[in-house]
GROMACS .gro file of C-alpha atoms in nm:
model
  350
    1MET     CA    1  -0.001   0.001  -0.003
    2SER     CA    2   0.145   0.340  -0.096
    3ARG     CA    3   0.188   0.612   0.158
    4ARG     CA    4  -0.077   0.828   0.001
    5LYS     CA    5  -0.334   0.557   0.041
    6ARG     CA    6  -0.237   0.511   0.403
    7ALA     CA    7  -0.285   0.884   0.464
    8THR     CA    8  -0.585   0.856   0.689
    9GLN     CA    9  -0.441   0.588   0.911
   10LEU     CA   10  -0.203   0.826   1.096
   11THR     CA   11  -0.035   0.553   1.304
   12THR     CA   12   0.289   0.580   1.498
   13VAL     CA   13   0.503   0.359   1.725
   14LEU     CA   14   0.614   0.515   2.046
   15PRO     CA   15   0.989   0.453   2.119
   16ALA     CA   16   1.070   0.267   2.440
   17VAL     CA   17   1.341   0.520   2.542
   18GLU     CA   18   1.341   0.889   2.466
   19GLY     CA   19   1.556   0.956   2.165
   20GLU     CA   20   1.553   0.591   2.060
   21VAL     CA   21   1.370   0.511   1.737
   22LEU     CA   22   1.244   0.150   1.710
   23PRO     CA   23   1.128  -0.015   1.391
   24PRO     CA   24   0.754  -0.076   1.366
   25GLU     CA   25   0.636  -0.414   1.471
   26SER     CA   26   0.402  -0.642   1.297
   27GLY     CA   27   0.144  -0.620   1.587
   28PRO     CA   28  -0.109  -0.343   1.641
   29VAL     CA   29   0.012   0.009   1.683
   30GLU     CA   30  -0.124   0.304   1.862
   31ALA     CA   31  -0.336   0.539   1.649
   32PHE     CA   32  -0.259   0.907   1.643
   33THR     CA   33  -0.561   1.113   1.750
   34PHE     CA   34  -0.631   1.455   1.882
   35GLY     CA   35  -0.500   1.478   2.229
   36ASP     CA   36  -0.209   1.232   2.195
   37PRO     CA   37   0.117   1.422   2.254
   38ALA     CA   38   0.340   1.336   1.954
   39PRO     CA   39   0.641   1.526   1.820
   40VAL     CA   40   0.648   1.658   1.470
   41LEU     CA   41   0.935   1.431   1.372
   42ASP     CA   42   0.830   1.096   1.502
   43SER     CA   43   0.947   0.740   1.407
   44ARG     CA   44   0.685   0.738   1.133
   45GLU     CA   45   0.690   1.117   1.053
   46ILE     CA   46   0.318   1.175   1.119
   47LEU     CA   47   0.290   1.504   0.935
   48ASP     CA   48   0.406   1.342   0.613
   49TYR     CA   49   0.082   1.152   0.621
   50LEU     CA   50  -0.131   1.470   0.611
   51GLU     CA   51  -0.232   1.407   0.255
   52CYS     CA   52  -0.571   1.357   0.097
   53TRP     CA   53  -0.715   1.006   0.031
   54ALA     CA   54  -0.968   0.971  -0.245
   55ASN     CA   55  -1.263   0.742  -0.173
   56GLY     CA   56  -1.376   0.738  -0.535
   57ARG     CA   57  -1.607   1.038  -0.523
   58TRP     CA   58  -1.437   1.303  -0.313
   59PHE     CA   59  -1.105   1.364  -0.130
   60GLU     CA   60  -1.110   1.315   0.238
   61THR     CA   61  -0.949   1.596   0.447
   62PRO     CA   62  -0.588   1.558   0.557
   63MET     CA   63  -0.696   1.564   0.921
   64SER     CA   64  -1.024   1.530   1.112
   65MET     CA   65  -1.226   1.847   1.071
   66ASP     CA   66  -1.443   1.739   1.363
   67GLY     CA   67  -1.136   1.703   1.591
   68LEU     CA   68  -0.994   2.031   1.465
   69ALA     CA   69  -1.323   2.207   1.541
   70LYS     CA   70  -1.327   2.075   1.893
   71THR     CA   71  -0.969   2.188   1.948
   72THR     CA   72  -1.061   2.552   1.886
   73ARG     CA   73  -1.243   2.545   2.223
   74ALA     CA   74  -0.956   2.381   2.410
   75SER     CA   75  -0.808   2.713   2.506
   76VAL     CA   76  -0.971   3.049   2.584
   77TYR     CA   77  -0.686   3.224   2.406
   78LEU     CA   78  -0.733   3.029   2.084
   79GLN     CA   79  -1.101   3.071   2.054
   80SER     CA   80  -1.085   3.435   2.162
   81GLY     CA   81  -0.806   3.500   1.912
   82LEU     CA   82  -1.003   3.353   1.626
   83ASN     CA   83  -1.316   3.548   1.719
   84PHE     CA   84  -1.109   3.867   1.755
   85LYS     CA   85  -0.986   3.828   1.400
   86ARG     CA   86  -1.338   3.756   1.269
   87ASN     CA   87  -1.474   4.062   1.447
   88MET     CA   88  -1.214   4.286   1.296
   89LEU     CA   89  -1.286   4.153   0.949
   90ALA     CA   90  -1.658   4.199   1.004
   91ARG     CA   91  -1.599   4.551   1.144
   92THR     CA   92  -1.433   4.656   0.816
   93PHE     CA   93  -1.648   4.456   0.574
   94VAL     CA   94  -1.882   4.646   0.345
   95PRO     CA   95  -2.212   4.451   0.303
   96HIS     CA   96  -2.318   4.368  -0.055
   97ARG     CA   97  -2.662   4.283  -0.198
   98LEU     CA   98  -2.524   3.928  -0.269
   99LEU     CA   99  -2.330   3.880   0.059
  100SER     CA  100  -2.479   3.981   0.388
  101ARG     CA  101  -2.268   4.063   0.697
  102GLN     CA  102  -2.395   3.755   0.871
  103ALA     CA  103  -2.294   3.527   0.577
  104PHE     CA  104  -1.954   3.696   0.564
  105GLU     CA  105  -1.888   3.640   0.932
  106GLN     CA  106  -1.937   3.260   0.885
  107PHE     CA  107  -1.728   3.271   0.574
  108ALA     CA  108  -1.438   3.452   0.746
  109LEU     CA  109  -1.458   3.227   1.062
  110ASP     CA  110  -1.429   2.918   0.847
  111TRP     CA  111  -1.108   3.049   0.686
  112LEU     CA  112  -0.962   3.133   1.032
  113TRP     CA  113  -1.029   2.813   1.212
  114CYS     CA  114  -0.959   2.549   0.945
  115GLY     CA  115  -0.790   2.728   0.650
  116ASN     CA  116  -1.079   2.658   0.413
  117CYS     CA  117  -1.385   2.864   0.331
  118TYR     CA  118  -1.660   2.812   0.075
  119LEU     CA  119  -1.929   3.024  -0.086
  120GLU     CA  120  -2.221   2.876  -0.281
  121LYS     CA  121  -2.359   3.079  -0.569
  122ARG     CA  122  -2.743   3.067  -0.582
  123ASN     CA  123  -2.886   3.139  -0.930
  124ASN     CA  124  -3.240   3.220  -1.036
  125MET     CA  125  -3.428   3.079  -1.335
  126LEU     CA  126  -3.247   3.317  -1.561
  127ARG     CA  127  -2.910   3.199  -1.423
  128ASN     CA  128  -2.843   3.527  -1.264
  129THR     CA  129  -2.674   3.533  -0.923
  130MET     CA  130  -2.931   3.578  -0.644
  131GLY     CA  131  -2.695   3.553  -0.351
  132LEU     CA  132  -2.386   3.393  -0.195
  133LEU     CA  133  -2.428   3.158   0.106
  134PRO     CA  134  -2.139   2.995   0.305
  135PRO     CA  135  -2.178   2.612   0.349
  136LEU     CA  136  -2.000   2.500   0.663
  137ALA     CA  137  -1.638   2.417   0.592
  138LYS     CA  138  -1.645   2.139   0.848
  139TYR     CA  139  -1.858   1.923   0.622
  140MET     CA  140  -1.733   2.027   0.275
  141ARG     CA  141  -1.543   1.779   0.055
  142ARG     CA  142  -1.389   1.834  -0.285
  143GLY     CA  143  -1.476   1.589  -0.562
  144VAL     CA  144  -1.205   1.394  -0.743
  145ASP     CA  145  -1.291   1.578  -1.062
  146MET     CA  146  -1.178   1.899  -0.884
  147GLU     CA  147  -1.500   2.077  -0.996
  148THR     CA  148  -1.773   1.916  -0.793
  149TYR     CA  149  -1.815   1.970  -0.413
  150TYR     CA  150  -2.001   1.767  -0.160
  151GLN     CA  151  -2.147   1.843   0.183
  152VAL     CA  152  -2.099   1.526   0.388
  153ARG     CA  153  -2.238   1.519   0.740
  154GLY     CA  154  -2.237   1.144   0.798
  155TRP     CA  155  -2.299   0.804   0.643
  156LYS     CA  156  -2.533   0.845   0.349
  157ASP     CA  157  -2.600   1.208   0.453
  158GLU     CA  158  -2.449   1.394   0.171
  159HIS     CA  159  -2.539   1.667  -0.082
  160GLU     CA  160  -2.383   1.723  -0.419
  161PHE     CA  161  -2.351   2.087  -0.533
  162ALA     CA  162  -2.389   2.186  -0.892
  163PRO     CA  163  -2.054   2.203  -1.072
  164GLY     CA  164  -1.905   2.547  -1.074
  165SER     CA  165  -2.131   2.675  -0.799
  166ILE     CA  166  -1.884   2.662  -0.518
  167CYS     CA  167  -1.598   2.907  -0.459
  168HIS     CA  168  -1.324   2.742  -0.246
  169LEU     CA  169  -1.042   2.946  -0.081
  170ARG     CA  170  -0.779   2.753   0.091
  171GLU     CA  171  -0.470   2.823   0.298
  172ALA     CA  172  -0.164   2.701   0.108
  173ASP     CA  173  -0.015   2.374   0.239
  174ILE     CA  174   0.320   2.219   0.167
  175ASN     CA  175   0.204   1.856   0.162
  176GLN     CA  176  -0.111   1.873  -0.062
  177GLU     CA  177  -0.306   2.103  -0.284
  178ILE     CA  178  -0.663   1.991  -0.222
  179TYR     CA  179  -0.746   2.144   0.111
  180GLY     CA  180  -0.594   2.415   0.334
  181LEU     CA  181  -0.470   2.383   0.690
  182PRO     CA  182  -0.496   2.661   0.956
  183GLU     CA  183  -0.200   2.878   1.029
  184TRP     CA  184  -0.222   2.805   1.397
  185LEU     CA  185  -0.182   2.434   1.359
  186ALA     CA  186   0.175   2.447   1.495
  187ALA     CA  187   0.031   2.565   1.824
  188LEU     CA  188  -0.209   2.272   1.857
  189GLN     CA  189  -0.009   2.103   2.129
  190SER     CA  190   0.012   2.432   2.324
  191ALA     CA  191  -0.367   2.462   2.316
  192LEU     CA  192  -0.409   2.106   2.442
  193LEU     CA  193  -0.142   2.164   2.712
  194ASN     CA  194  -0.330   2.479   2.828
  195GLU     CA  195  -0.652   2.280   2.847
  196SER     CA  196  -0.486   1.990   3.034
  197ALA     CA  197  -0.342   2.223   3.291
  198THR     CA  198  -0.684   2.379   3.354
  199LEU     CA  199  -0.859   2.050   3.380
  200PHE     CA  200  -0.591   1.917   3.621
  201ARG     CA  201  -0.635   2.210   3.849
  202ARG     CA  202  -1.012   2.172   3.835
  203LYS     CA  203  -0.995   1.805   3.931
  204TYR     CA  204  -0.750   1.892   4.204
  205TYR     CA  205  -0.998   2.121   4.372
  206ASN     CA  206  -1.323   1.923   4.286
  207ASN     CA  207  -1.219   1.584   4.424
  208GLY     CA  208  -1.194   1.731   4.779
  209SER     CA  209  -0.962   1.458   4.894
  210HIS     CA  210  -0.637   1.651   4.935
  211ALA     CA  211  -0.503   1.740   5.281
  212GLY     CA  212  -0.490   2.098   5.409
  213PHE     CA  213  -0.284   2.024   5.712
  214ILE     CA  214  -0.203   1.757   5.970
  215LEU     CA  215  -0.277   1.835   6.333
  216TYR     CA  216  -0.024   1.633   6.525
  217MET     CA  217  -0.086   1.590   6.904
  218THR     CA  218   0.159   1.403   7.131
  219ASP     CA  219   0.053   1.500   7.486
  220ALA     CA  220  -0.181   1.260   7.657
  221ALA     CA  221  -0.516   1.414   7.706
  222GLN     CA  222  -0.709   1.384   8.029
  223LYS     CA  223  -1.033   1.318   7.861
  224GLU     CA  224  -1.070   1.096   7.558
  225GLU     CA  225  -1.399   1.280   7.487
  226ASP     CA  226  -1.207   1.598   7.404
  227ILE     CA  227  -1.000   1.410   7.144
  228ASP     CA  228  -1.308   1.258   6.986
  229SER     CA  229  -1.479   1.596   6.972
  230LEU     CA  230  -1.178   1.746   6.799
  231ARG     CA  231  -1.151   1.461   6.554
  232THR     CA  232  -1.528   1.492   6.482
  233ALA     CA  233  -1.505   1.866   6.419
  234LEU     CA  234  -1.221   1.818   6.169
  235LYS     CA  235  -1.410   1.536   5.999
  236ASN     CA  236  -1.725   1.742   5.960
  237SER     CA  237  -1.533   2.016   5.786
  238LYS     CA  238  -1.494   1.790   5.478
  239GLY     CA  239  -1.702   1.872   5.170
  240PRO     CA  240  -1.668   1.913   4.792
  241GLY     CA  241  -1.405   2.164   4.714
  242ASN     CA  242  -1.278   2.187   5.071
  243PHE     CA  243  -0.929   2.090   5.188
  244ARG     CA  244  -0.907   1.765   5.375
  245ASN     CA  245  -0.761   1.818   5.724
  246LEU     CA  246  -0.603   1.528   5.912
  247PHE     CA  247  -0.584   1.467   6.284
  248VAL     CA  248  -0.326   1.239   6.439
  249TYR     CA  249  -0.326   1.157   6.815
  250ALA     CA  250  -0.010   0.982   6.943
  251PRO     CA  251   0.001   0.987   7.324
  252ALA     CA  252   0.359   1.012   7.450
  253GLY     CA  253   0.478   1.025   7.092
  254LYS     CA  254   0.826   1.128   7.002
  255LYS     CA  255   0.935   1.423   6.797
  256ASP     CA  256   0.935   1.359   6.421
  257GLY     CA  257   0.748   1.032   6.488
  258ILE     CA  258   0.511   1.138   6.208
  259GLN     CA  259   0.629   1.345   5.914
  260LEU     CA  260   0.451   1.497   5.622
  261ILE     CA  261   0.655   1.491   5.303
  262PRO     CA  262   0.472   1.685   5.024
  263VAL     CA  263   0.504   1.555   4.672
  264SER     CA  264   0.585   1.844   4.445
  265GLU     CA  265   0.312   2.053   4.598
  266VAL     CA  266   0.502   2.378   4.599
  267ALA     CA  267   0.641   2.318   4.252
  268ALA     CA  268   0.296   2.229   4.116
  269LYS     CA  269   0.159   2.573   4.212
  270ASP     CA  270   0.428   2.750   4.025
  271GLU     CA  271   0.413   2.511   3.732
  272PHE     CA  272   0.044   2.575   3.671
  273SER     CA  273   0.102   2.951   3.622
  274SER     CA  274   0.409   2.882   3.415
  275ILE     CA  275   0.231   2.636   3.188
  276LYS     CA  276  -0.064   2.860   3.139
  277ASN     CA  277   0.155   3.165   3.051
  278ILE     CA  278   0.391   2.979   2.816
  279SER     CA  279   0.117   2.800   2.625
  280ARG     CA  280  -0.074   3.134   2.605
  281ASP     CA  281   0.233   3.298   2.455
  282ASP     CA  282   0.260   3.017   2.198
  283LEU     CA  283  -0.101   3.065   2.094
  284LEU     CA  284  -0.070   3.444   2.062
  285ALA     CA  285   0.242   3.398   1.853
  286ALA     CA  286   0.067   3.153   1.625
  287LEU     CA  287  -0.234   3.383   1.590
  288ARG     CA  288  -0.004   3.692   1.565
  289ILE     CA  289  -0.214   3.905   1.798
  290PRO     CA  290  -0.059   4.150   2.043
  291PRO     CA  291  -0.158   4.060   2.399
  292GLN     CA  292  -0.304   4.405   2.481
  293LEU     CA  293  -0.559   4.355   2.200
  294MET     CA  294  -0.676   4.036   2.366
  295GLY     CA  295  -0.741   4.199   2.702
  296ILE     CA  296  -0.460   4.013   2.877
  297VAL     CA  297  -0.351   4.180   3.202
  298PRO     CA  298   0.026   4.257   3.204
  299GLN     CA  299   0.234   4.100   3.470
  300ASN     CA  300   0.496   4.377   3.485
  301ALA     CA  301   0.468   4.734   3.594
  302GLY     CA  302   0.549   4.875   3.249
  303GLY     CA  303   0.259   4.706   3.070
  304PHE     CA  304   0.250   4.616   2.698
  305GLY     CA  305   0.295   4.955   2.557
  306SER     CA  306   0.066   5.174   2.349
  307LEU     CA  307  -0.268   5.008   2.258
  308ARG     CA  308  -0.322   5.234   1.966
  309GLU     CA  309   0.022   5.175   1.809
  310ALA     CA  310  -0.023   4.796   1.856
  311ALA     CA  311  -0.362   4.811   1.681
  312GLU     CA  312  -0.227   5.012   1.391
  313VAL     CA  313   0.069   4.778   1.332
  314TRP     CA  314  -0.155   4.471   1.363
  315ALA     CA  315  -0.396   4.615   1.107
  316VAL     CA  316  -0.120   4.662   0.853
  317ASN     CA  317   0.062   4.336   0.905
  318GLU     CA  318  -0.228   4.101   0.965
  319LEU     CA  319  -0.566   4.246   0.895
  320GLU     CA  320  -0.493   4.379   0.548
  321PRO     CA  321  -0.338   4.046   0.419
  322LEU     CA  322  -0.647   3.868   0.548
  323GLN     CA  323  -0.875   4.107   0.365
  324ALA     CA  324  -0.675   4.052   0.046
  325ARG     CA  325  -0.709   3.678   0.068
  326LEU     CA  326  -1.085   3.685   0.122
  327ALA     CA  327  -1.123   3.931  -0.160
  328GLN     CA  328  -1.013   3.653  -0.407
  329VAL     CA  329  -1.382   3.574  -0.427
  330ASN     CA  330  -1.424   3.878  -0.654
  331GLU     CA  331  -1.199   3.714  -0.914
  332TRP     CA  332  -1.404   3.400  -0.914
  333LEU     CA  333  -1.741   3.582  -0.932
  334GLY     CA  334  -1.631   3.861  -1.177
  335GLU     CA  335  -1.790   4.126  -0.943
  336GLU     CA  336  -1.658   4.310  -0.644
  337VAL     CA  337  -1.869   4.155  -0.370
  338VAL     CA  338  -1.608   4.138  -0.098
  339SER     CA  339  -1.479   4.486  -0.013
  340PHE     CA  340  -1.351   4.653   0.306
  341LYS     CA  341  -1.336   4.994   0.442
  342GLU     CA  342  -1.011   5.132   0.588
  343PHE     CA  343  -0.933   5.030   0.940
  344GLU     CA  344  -0.961   5.338   1.163
  345LEU     CA  345  -0.932   5.390   1.539
  346PRO     CA  346  -1.161   5.636   1.712
  347THR     CA  347  -0.998   5.968   1.796
  348GLY     CA  348  -0.986   6.123   2.143
  349GLY     CA  349  -1.221   6.390   2.265
  350LYS     CA  350  -1.597   6.414   2.310
   0.00000   0.00000   0.00000
């Protein structure tokens, strides 16, 4: 079987020792899915398999669109960054009789999250264009004849569009020329790491089984009832989300007879903030959005600098190229449907 035909298998063998590459065995191997931490250069070079497999009617996408769509909600920074870009594009978009602002927002969002966006041309009985509607990119598939497009939502749940009625814009990819891949794909692991750190901390507080402190008593009490009352009071303080406090009563006990050795507790507190900040910076770098435009609170006294200057530079370096890419629809339609007004910031004063 050729490597192109095995494109959708996406399998890899994990080495036994870090840095050691083992040959694949004849037995079953672990499948690569969203959420599995895997390096770009693995023993089977996973990203070389991101090609398109033809099932006879259409080309399958190089990676799961369903998994990619779920990943956009893995991190607040990723989803917020994608929505920020969409909002800026919608802010400068000039509505057209064939393309409403609502339709354009879906069209722009599809481009940002998956690197593909589609517009369907609806014609009247005289074959004049009535309007442009964006079919969801998550379900769109390109036919093997390169002219026909299908909307595939599941087994035997498909719709074939009329040839030539679909405009497809794609982000350029180095491995295949059928579908696009999002620019932020390199930050996929950072988004999942950010999510894992948040979920770990939520589970840590929700399980309610961690100890807050150990009350260690060595003096022999005169009344056992007092010890029982103290133990009962500490026990009743338990509850979901509360720290678990422990009581140890050792009459005539010796010093250091019981010791509490924390397991990476202090380091875990610092690591959580570090992981969140580092993964956040990776996502912002992949999205190419200044942190002050995302509403992130600076950790230093100096802040992030001028908000106005950051917005102006971002508009020139990022917003205008995005506008130019989406305006390629005009070449396909032969009419200027997608146009934008100049990005302007409000001036000071009343």
